[in-house]
């Protein structure tokens, strides 16, 4: 059976968690392939909001195997907190959650280094979530990191101290101390808890399941425009957020990949620093922010808001080989008389382009818009796609024509039931 992959097409926060939850009942396995607790996947059902950071979004379905892949960086403290909340809500995760032995561990000193490094940047901050993600991936690439499987070794404490010693040297270079002593007891308690879970070589688990005919949904975090290679570098995350990351982050071959679900909002948002061509600094941007409750589910930071950006979407679609698009939060635009769409960029010399340039050039470009009429309808009251207002249908058709990919789902509210499958 195939592996279908779900990726964000913008700068993250597109609503991937909800779509995984909606699609999950048709899959045997949901596997998370990159990122860490800097992700926040929000799911709403039965009137309750759930936010997941490291646990795969299929965890609410008892029949689904949930896998934390080797490409993930795992914070044991946050992971234990997540699982406790799930237990408190009656979710029995004990038998269907597996963690890769090869996933990297986020240490308290990684979080400290993240803060120290960001503060040292002064006015050129990346906009890090300060969860220790970047320093952990740095150690992974530098071949000095600790992995989940290491916690089972008799010399784990010694390995931990060696890592802290290295990190202390880096902190001292900045004239700072790590100041992690108060966090270490909680960390080691969480590590002991982690050691009781199903830690395994998940690359074997997943490939065995594929051979058994099981189908897998691979779940990414962040968005394609934050990819370490193809995003708006250096204002990106530290991992590969595109489809290619599913292969390296889970240990599956490219030949297994079938469908690629690309998730996009009906508008656009970004958290942290970096270029954002369609960003709105006016009352319209604030109206989108308030209507969409655009505040980070992990950090609580207000998100930057703007109109949808088709050159950026086309770029992400190309990189990922997207086979269908799921358009999220269309209801946020219910009150607008006019919906604007960026179709091209205008370069400083006056020429137009529909290509996504490097971020240095991106900051010099001006978005070129087309305007479409708004629908002025409460979409959350609609359960039949045929009942959608014509203006929204026209908006969807306009996007499909320009992106050359079908939009198969339109989300009109946060709940599971507010998910319309288009004909």
Short mmCIF file of C-alpha atoms in Angstrom, two decimals, residues 54-221:
data_model
loop_
_atom_site.label_atom_id
_atom_site.label_comp_id
_atom_site.label_asym_id
_atom_site.label_seq_id
_atom_site.Cartn_x
_atom_site.Cartn_y
_atom_site.Cartn_z
CA UNK A 54 4.97 16.12 19.00
CA UNK A 55 2.32 13.39 19.14
CA UNK A 56 0.97 12.43 15.67
CA UNK A 57 -2.52 13.73 14.93
CA UNK A 58 -4.02 10.26 14.51
CA UNK A 59 -3.76 9.59 18.24
CA UNK A 60 -7.49 10.17 18.86
CA UNK A 61 -8.40 7.15 16.71
CA UNK A 62 -7.81 3.86 18.61
CA UNK A 63 -7.33 1.75 15.48
CA UNK A 64 -4.51 3.90 14.09
CA UNK A 65 -0.81 3.23 14.70
CA UNK A 66 0.95 6.52 15.45
CA UNK A 67 4.67 6.84 14.74
CA UNK A 68 7.16 9.51 15.79
CA UNK A 69 9.80 9.17 13.10
CA UNK A 70 13.56 9.49 13.17
CA UNK A 71 13.41 12.96 11.59
CA UNK A 72 11.68 14.40 14.66
CA UNK A 73 13.51 16.16 17.49
CA UNK A 74 11.85 15.10 20.74
CA UNK A 75 11.60 17.01 24.01
CA UNK A 76 10.86 14.37 26.67
CA UNK A 77 9.37 16.93 29.07
CA UNK A 78 6.90 18.30 26.53
CA UNK A 79 6.14 14.80 25.28
CA UNK A 80 5.21 13.59 28.75
CA UNK A 81 3.01 16.65 29.28
CA UNK A 82 1.20 15.96 26.01
CA UNK A 83 0.57 12.34 26.87
CA UNK A 84 -0.69 13.26 30.34
CA UNK A 85 -3.23 15.65 28.81
CA UNK A 86 -4.35 12.91 26.46
CA UNK A 87 -4.73 10.50 29.37
CA UNK A 88 -6.76 13.09 31.29
CA UNK A 89 -9.09 13.33 28.28
CA UNK A 90 -9.57 9.58 28.19
CA UNK A 91 -7.30 8.83 25.22
CA UNK A 92 -5.67 5.39 25.50
CA UNK A 93 -2.40 5.88 23.63
CA UNK A 94 -0.37 3.12 25.29
CA UNK A 95 -0.72 0.46 22.60
CA UNK A 96 -0.67 2.44 19.37
CA UNK A 97 2.17 4.98 19.84
CA UNK A 98 5.71 4.17 18.69
CA UNK A 99 8.82 6.36 18.90
CA UNK A 100 11.91 6.01 16.74
CA UNK A 101 15.11 5.15 18.59
CA UNK A 102 16.86 7.39 16.07
CA UNK A 103 14.88 10.56 16.86
CA UNK A 104 17.10 13.25 18.34
CA UNK A 105 16.66 14.35 21.97
CA UNK A 106 16.16 18.00 22.88
CA UNK A 107 18.16 18.68 26.04
CA UNK A 108 17.65 21.54 28.50
CA UNK A 109 20.95 22.96 27.24
CA UNK A 110 19.57 23.05 23.68
CA UNK A 111 16.76 25.29 24.83
CA UNK A 112 19.26 27.51 26.64
CA UNK A 113 21.46 27.77 23.55
CA UNK A 114 18.44 28.62 21.42
CA UNK A 115 17.67 31.58 23.67
CA UNK A 116 21.31 32.71 23.86
CA UNK A 117 21.79 32.48 20.09
CA UNK A 118 18.58 34.39 19.33
CA UNK A 119 19.43 37.15 21.79
CA UNK A 120 22.93 37.44 20.29
CA UNK A 121 21.41 38.22 16.89
CA UNK A 122 20.05 41.52 18.15
CA UNK A 123 17.90 43.15 15.48
CA UNK A 124 18.35 40.30 13.00
CA UNK A 125 16.48 37.63 14.99
CA UNK A 126 15.24 34.56 13.14
CA UNK A 127 12.03 34.48 15.16
CA UNK A 128 12.81 31.17 16.86
CA UNK A 129 10.19 29.56 19.09
CA UNK A 130 13.05 29.04 21.61
CA UNK A 131 12.15 25.36 21.95
CA UNK A 132 15.71 24.18 21.26
CA UNK A 133 14.96 22.98 17.74
CA UNK A 134 17.84 24.64 15.88
CA UNK A 135 20.61 23.66 18.34
CA UNK A 136 19.32 20.07 18.39
CA UNK A 137 19.43 19.77 14.61
CA UNK A 138 22.88 21.41 14.69
CA UNK A 139 24.11 18.65 16.99
CA UNK A 140 22.49 16.06 14.73
CA UNK A 141 24.31 17.35 11.65
CA UNK A 142 27.49 17.83 13.71
CA UNK A 143 27.21 14.16 14.79
CA UNK A 144 27.32 15.02 18.47
CA UNK A 145 23.61 14.70 19.29
CA UNK A 146 21.89 12.27 21.62
CA UNK A 147 19.13 10.05 20.29
CA UNK A 148 16.12 8.50 21.96
CA UNK A 149 17.78 5.07 21.90
CA UNK A 150 20.69 6.43 23.91
CA UNK A 151 18.54 6.76 27.02
CA UNK A 152 18.58 2.95 27.29
CA UNK A 153 22.38 2.80 27.40
CA UNK A 154 24.17 2.41 30.76
CA UNK A 155 26.40 5.43 30.06
CA UNK A 156 23.59 7.84 29.09
CA UNK A 157 24.32 10.11 32.05
CA UNK A 158 27.95 10.41 30.93
CA UNK A 159 26.91 11.16 27.35
CA UNK A 160 24.52 13.80 28.64
CA UNK A 161 27.23 15.50 30.68
CA UNK A 162 29.57 15.53 27.67
CA UNK A 163 26.86 17.27 25.64
CA UNK A 164 26.27 19.83 28.38
CA UNK A 165 30.00 20.48 28.57
CA UNK A 166 30.10 21.24 24.84
CA UNK A 167 27.09 23.51 25.14
CA UNK A 168 28.62 25.30 28.13
CA UNK A 169 31.63 26.20 25.98
CA UNK A 170 29.34 27.66 23.31
CA UNK A 171 27.43 29.67 25.92
CA UNK A 172 30.67 31.00 27.39
CA UNK A 173 31.69 32.22 23.92
CA UNK A 174 28.67 34.54 24.16
CA UNK A 175 29.60 35.51 27.71
CA UNK A 176 26.64 33.58 29.14
CA UNK A 177 25.93 30.58 31.33
CA UNK A 178 23.45 27.82 30.47
CA UNK A 179 21.52 28.12 33.76
CA UNK A 180 19.76 24.77 33.32
CA UNK A 181 20.15 23.21 36.77
CA UNK A 182 16.54 23.84 37.78
CA UNK A 183 15.29 22.03 34.65
CA UNK A 184 17.44 18.91 34.82
CA UNK A 185 15.47 16.98 37.44
CA UNK A 186 12.31 17.30 35.35
CA UNK A 187 14.25 16.31 32.23
CA UNK A 188 15.64 13.10 33.75
CA UNK A 189 12.24 12.23 35.20
CA UNK A 190 10.75 12.64 31.71
CA UNK A 191 13.56 10.54 30.22
CA UNK A 192 12.73 7.74 32.66
CA UNK A 193 9.09 7.97 31.58
CA UNK A 194 10.13 7.95 27.91
CA UNK A 195 12.12 4.75 28.46
CA UNK A 196 8.89 2.92 29.40
CA UNK A 197 7.26 3.64 26.02
CA UNK A 198 7.44 1.68 22.77
CA UNK A 199 10.83 2.74 21.45
CA UNK A 200 11.72 0.91 18.27
CA UNK A 201 13.39 1.06 14.87
CA UNK A 202 10.39 2.68 13.22
CA UNK A 203 11.87 2.44 9.72
CA UNK A 204 11.49 -1.36 10.00
CA UNK A 205 8.06 -1.00 11.58
CA UNK A 206 6.76 1.24 8.78
CA UNK A 207 8.18 -0.84 5.95
CA UNK A 208 6.82 -4.04 7.52
CA UNK A 209 3.39 -2.41 7.74
CA UNK A 210 3.59 -1.37 4.08
CA UNK A 211 4.43 -4.94 3.11
CA UNK A 212 1.37 -6.06 5.07
CA UNK A 213 -0.79 -3.81 2.90
CA UNK A 214 -1.30 -1.07 5.46
CA UNK A 215 -1.65 2.50 4.23
CA UNK A 216 0.30 5.33 5.83
CA UNK A 217 -0.34 9.05 6.15
CA UNK A 218 2.91 10.96 6.66
CA UNK A 219 2.40 14.17 8.62
CA UNK A 220 4.75 17.14 8.38
CA UNK A 221 5.13 20.18 10.59
#
